[in-house]
PDB file of C-alpha atoms in Angstrom:
ATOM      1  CA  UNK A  12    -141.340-161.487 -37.124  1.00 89.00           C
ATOM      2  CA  UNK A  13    -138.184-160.324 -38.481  1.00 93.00           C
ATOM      3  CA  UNK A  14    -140.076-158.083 -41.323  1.00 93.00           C
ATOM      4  CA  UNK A  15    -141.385-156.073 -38.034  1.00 96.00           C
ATOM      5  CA  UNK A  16    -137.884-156.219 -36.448  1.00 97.00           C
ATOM      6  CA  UNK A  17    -136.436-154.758 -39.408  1.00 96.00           C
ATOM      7  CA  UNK A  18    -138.823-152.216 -39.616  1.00 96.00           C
ATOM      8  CA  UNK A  19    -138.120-150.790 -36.075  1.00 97.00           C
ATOM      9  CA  UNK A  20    -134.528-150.969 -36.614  1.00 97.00           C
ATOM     10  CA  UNK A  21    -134.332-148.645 -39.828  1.00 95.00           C
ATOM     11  CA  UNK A  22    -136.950-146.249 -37.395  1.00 96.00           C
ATOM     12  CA  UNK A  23    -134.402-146.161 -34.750  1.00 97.00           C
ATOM     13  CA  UNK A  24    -131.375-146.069 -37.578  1.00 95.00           C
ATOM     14  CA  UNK A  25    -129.881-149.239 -35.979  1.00 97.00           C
ATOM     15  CA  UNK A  26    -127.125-150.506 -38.525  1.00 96.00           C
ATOM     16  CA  UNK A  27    -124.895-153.577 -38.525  1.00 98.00           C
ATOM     17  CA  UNK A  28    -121.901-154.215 -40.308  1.00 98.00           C
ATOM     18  CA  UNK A  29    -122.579-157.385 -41.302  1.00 98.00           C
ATOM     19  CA  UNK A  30    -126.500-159.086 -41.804  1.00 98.00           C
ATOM     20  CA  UNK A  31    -127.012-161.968 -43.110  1.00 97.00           C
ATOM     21  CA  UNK A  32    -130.794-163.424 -44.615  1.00 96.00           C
ATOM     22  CA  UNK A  33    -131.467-167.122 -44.780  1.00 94.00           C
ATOM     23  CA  UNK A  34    -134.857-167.713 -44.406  1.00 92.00           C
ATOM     24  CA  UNK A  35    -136.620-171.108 -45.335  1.00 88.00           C
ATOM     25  CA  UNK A  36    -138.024-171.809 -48.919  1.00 88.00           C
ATOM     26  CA  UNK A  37    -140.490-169.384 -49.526  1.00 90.00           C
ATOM     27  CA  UNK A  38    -142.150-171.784 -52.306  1.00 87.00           C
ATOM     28  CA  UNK A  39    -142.893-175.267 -52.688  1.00 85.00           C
ATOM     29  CA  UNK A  40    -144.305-175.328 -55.974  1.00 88.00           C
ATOM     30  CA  UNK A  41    -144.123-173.193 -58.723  1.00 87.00           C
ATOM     31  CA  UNK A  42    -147.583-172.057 -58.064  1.00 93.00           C
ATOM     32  CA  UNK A  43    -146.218-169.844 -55.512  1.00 92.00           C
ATOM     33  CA  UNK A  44    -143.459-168.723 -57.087  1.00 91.00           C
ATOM     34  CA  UNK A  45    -144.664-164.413 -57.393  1.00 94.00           C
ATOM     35  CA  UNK A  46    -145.299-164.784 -53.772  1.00 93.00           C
ATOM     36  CA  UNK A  47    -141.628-166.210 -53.050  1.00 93.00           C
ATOM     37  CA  UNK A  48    -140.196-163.467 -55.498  1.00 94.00           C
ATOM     38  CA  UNK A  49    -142.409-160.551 -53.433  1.00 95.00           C
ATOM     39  CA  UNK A  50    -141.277-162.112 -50.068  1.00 94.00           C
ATOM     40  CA  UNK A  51    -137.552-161.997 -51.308  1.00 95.00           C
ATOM     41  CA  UNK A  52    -137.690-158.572 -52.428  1.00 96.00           C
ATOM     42  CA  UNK A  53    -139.289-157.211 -49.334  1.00 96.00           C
ATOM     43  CA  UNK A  54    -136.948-159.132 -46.984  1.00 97.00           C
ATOM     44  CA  UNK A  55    -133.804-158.214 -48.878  1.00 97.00           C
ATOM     45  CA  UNK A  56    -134.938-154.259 -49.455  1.00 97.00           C
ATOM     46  CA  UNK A  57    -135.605-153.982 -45.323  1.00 97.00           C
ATOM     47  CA  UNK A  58    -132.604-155.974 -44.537  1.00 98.00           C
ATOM     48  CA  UNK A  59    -130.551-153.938 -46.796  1.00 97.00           C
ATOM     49  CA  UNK A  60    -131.556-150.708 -44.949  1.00 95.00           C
ATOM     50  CA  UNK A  61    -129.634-151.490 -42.018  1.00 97.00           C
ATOM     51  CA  UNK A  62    -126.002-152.401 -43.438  1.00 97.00           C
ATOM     52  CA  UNK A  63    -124.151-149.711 -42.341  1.00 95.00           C
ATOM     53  CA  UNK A  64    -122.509-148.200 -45.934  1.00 94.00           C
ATOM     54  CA  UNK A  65    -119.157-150.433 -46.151  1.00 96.00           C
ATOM     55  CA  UNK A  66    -120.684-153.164 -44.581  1.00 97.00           C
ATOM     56  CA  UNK A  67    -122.071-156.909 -46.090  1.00 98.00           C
ATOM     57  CA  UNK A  68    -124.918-158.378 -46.529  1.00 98.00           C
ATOM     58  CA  UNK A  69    -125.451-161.950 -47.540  1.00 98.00           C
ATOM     59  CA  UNK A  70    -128.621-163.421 -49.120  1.00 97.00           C
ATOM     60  CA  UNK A  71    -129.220-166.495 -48.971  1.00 96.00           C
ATOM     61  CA  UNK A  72    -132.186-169.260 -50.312  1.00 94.00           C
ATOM     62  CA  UNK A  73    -132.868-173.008 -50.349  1.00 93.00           C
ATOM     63  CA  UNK A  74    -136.265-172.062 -52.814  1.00 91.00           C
ATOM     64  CA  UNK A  75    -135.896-174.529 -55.677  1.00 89.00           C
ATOM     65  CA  UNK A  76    -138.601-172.322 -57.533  1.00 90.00           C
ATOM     66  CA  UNK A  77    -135.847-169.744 -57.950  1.00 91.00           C
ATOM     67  CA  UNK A  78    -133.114-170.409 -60.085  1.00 90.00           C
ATOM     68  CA  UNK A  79    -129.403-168.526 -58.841  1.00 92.00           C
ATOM     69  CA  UNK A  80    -129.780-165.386 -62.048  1.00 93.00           C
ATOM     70  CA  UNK A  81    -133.272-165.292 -61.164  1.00 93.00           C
ATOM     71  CA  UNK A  82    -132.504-164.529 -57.404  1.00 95.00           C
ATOM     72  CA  UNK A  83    -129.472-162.347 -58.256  1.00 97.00           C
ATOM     73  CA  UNK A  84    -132.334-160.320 -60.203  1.00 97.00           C
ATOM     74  CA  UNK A  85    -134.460-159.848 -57.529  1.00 97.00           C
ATOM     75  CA  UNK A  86    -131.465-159.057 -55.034  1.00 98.00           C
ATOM     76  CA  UNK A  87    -130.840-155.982 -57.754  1.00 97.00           C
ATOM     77  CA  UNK A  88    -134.723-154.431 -57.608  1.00 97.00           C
ATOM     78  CA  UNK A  89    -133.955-154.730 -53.701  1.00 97.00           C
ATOM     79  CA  UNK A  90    -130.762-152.739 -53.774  1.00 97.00           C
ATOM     80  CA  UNK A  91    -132.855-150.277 -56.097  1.00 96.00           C
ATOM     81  CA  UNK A  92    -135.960-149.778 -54.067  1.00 96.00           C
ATOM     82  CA  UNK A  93    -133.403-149.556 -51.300  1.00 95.00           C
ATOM     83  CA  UNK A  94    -131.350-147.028 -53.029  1.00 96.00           C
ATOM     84  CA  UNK A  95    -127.956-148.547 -52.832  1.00 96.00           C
ATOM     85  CA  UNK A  96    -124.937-149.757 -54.822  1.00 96.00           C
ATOM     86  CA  UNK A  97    -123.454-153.070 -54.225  1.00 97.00           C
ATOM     87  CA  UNK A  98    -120.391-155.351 -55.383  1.00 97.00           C
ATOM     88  CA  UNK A  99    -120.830-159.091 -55.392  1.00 97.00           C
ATOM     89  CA  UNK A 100    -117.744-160.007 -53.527  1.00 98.00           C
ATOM     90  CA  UNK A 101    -118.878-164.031 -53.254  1.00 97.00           C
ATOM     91  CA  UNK A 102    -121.067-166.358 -54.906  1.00 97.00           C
ATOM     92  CA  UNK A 103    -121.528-169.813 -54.153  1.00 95.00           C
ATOM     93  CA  UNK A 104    -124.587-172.744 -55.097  1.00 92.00           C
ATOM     94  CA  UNK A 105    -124.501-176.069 -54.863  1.00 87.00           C
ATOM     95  CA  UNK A 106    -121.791-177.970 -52.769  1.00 88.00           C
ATOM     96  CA  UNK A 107    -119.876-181.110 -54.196  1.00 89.00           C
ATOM     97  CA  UNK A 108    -122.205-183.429 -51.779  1.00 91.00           C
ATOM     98  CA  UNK A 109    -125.555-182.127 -53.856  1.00 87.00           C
ATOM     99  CA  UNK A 110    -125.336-183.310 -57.361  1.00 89.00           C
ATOM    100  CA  UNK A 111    -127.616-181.240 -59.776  1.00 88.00           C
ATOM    101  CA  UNK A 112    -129.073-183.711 -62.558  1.00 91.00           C
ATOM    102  CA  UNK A 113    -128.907-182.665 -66.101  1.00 92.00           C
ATOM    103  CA  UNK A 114    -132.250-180.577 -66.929  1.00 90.00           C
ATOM    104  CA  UNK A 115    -133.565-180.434 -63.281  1.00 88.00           C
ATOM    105  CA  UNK A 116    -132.539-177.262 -62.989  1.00 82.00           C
ATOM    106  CA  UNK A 117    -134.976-177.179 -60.064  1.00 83.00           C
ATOM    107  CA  UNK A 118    -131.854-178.876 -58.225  1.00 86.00           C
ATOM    108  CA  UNK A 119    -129.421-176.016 -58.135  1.00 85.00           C
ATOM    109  CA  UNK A 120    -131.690-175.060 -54.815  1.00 90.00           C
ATOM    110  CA  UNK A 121    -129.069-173.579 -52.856  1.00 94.00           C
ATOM    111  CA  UNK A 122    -128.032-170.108 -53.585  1.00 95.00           C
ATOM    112  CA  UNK A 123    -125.823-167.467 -51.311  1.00 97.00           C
ATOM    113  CA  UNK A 124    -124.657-163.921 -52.215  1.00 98.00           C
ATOM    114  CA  UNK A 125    -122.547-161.689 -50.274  1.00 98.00           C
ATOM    115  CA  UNK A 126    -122.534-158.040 -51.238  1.00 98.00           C
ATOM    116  CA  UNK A 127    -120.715-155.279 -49.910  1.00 98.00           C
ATOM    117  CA  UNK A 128    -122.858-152.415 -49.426  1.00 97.00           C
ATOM    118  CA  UNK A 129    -121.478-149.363 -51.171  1.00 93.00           C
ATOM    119  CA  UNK A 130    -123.034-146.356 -51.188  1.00 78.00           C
ATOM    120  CA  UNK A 131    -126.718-144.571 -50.901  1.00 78.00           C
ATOM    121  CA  UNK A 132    -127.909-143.861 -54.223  1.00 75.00           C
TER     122      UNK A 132
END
């Protein structure tokens, strides 16, 4: 359960220099979309809390229910409710091999941000 393992790291003020998040798609349909925005936030806030200040973190997702601003939103309300700055240092989507079709915007599926962690706000 890596929401429980995060937890007991920040209580024993274990930090890492690098973390990276890539869990699986957190909706299949946009029925479920809140919960994938919820589950995003919570893992991104927790994993946050244990890059060492300097350090990176990466987020990445394969939900198609999230577009790439929406999940660059929710990646900001993490770094808020986990009090720090960060600087987008890379952003990638989509590789040449997977082809978005015009308005399926539900395509661009594939999202990965890597921040580095500032400073404690």
């Amino acid at each position: 359960d890596v929401f429980l393992f995060l937890q007991n790291a920040q209580k024993k003020k274990t930090q890492w220099d690098y973390v990276i998040c890539d869990p699986p798609s957190f909706a299949r349909s946009a029925d479920q979309r809140k919960g994938a925005e919820k589950a995003y936030r919570k893992l991104m806030t927790q994993a946050l809390g244990v890059v060492r200040p300097g350090g990176y973190f990466c987020a990445a997702s394969c939900t198609s229910q999230i577009g790439p601003a929406h999940f660059r939103r929710i990646l900001a309300e993490a770094s808020r409710a986990a009090r720090l700055r960060l600087q987008i240092v890379h952003e990638v989507g989509q590789p040449f091999d997977h082809p978005v079709a015009i308005g399926h915007e539900e395509g661009r599926y594939l999202k990965f941000i890597e921040v580095r962690v500032l400073a404690r706000v």
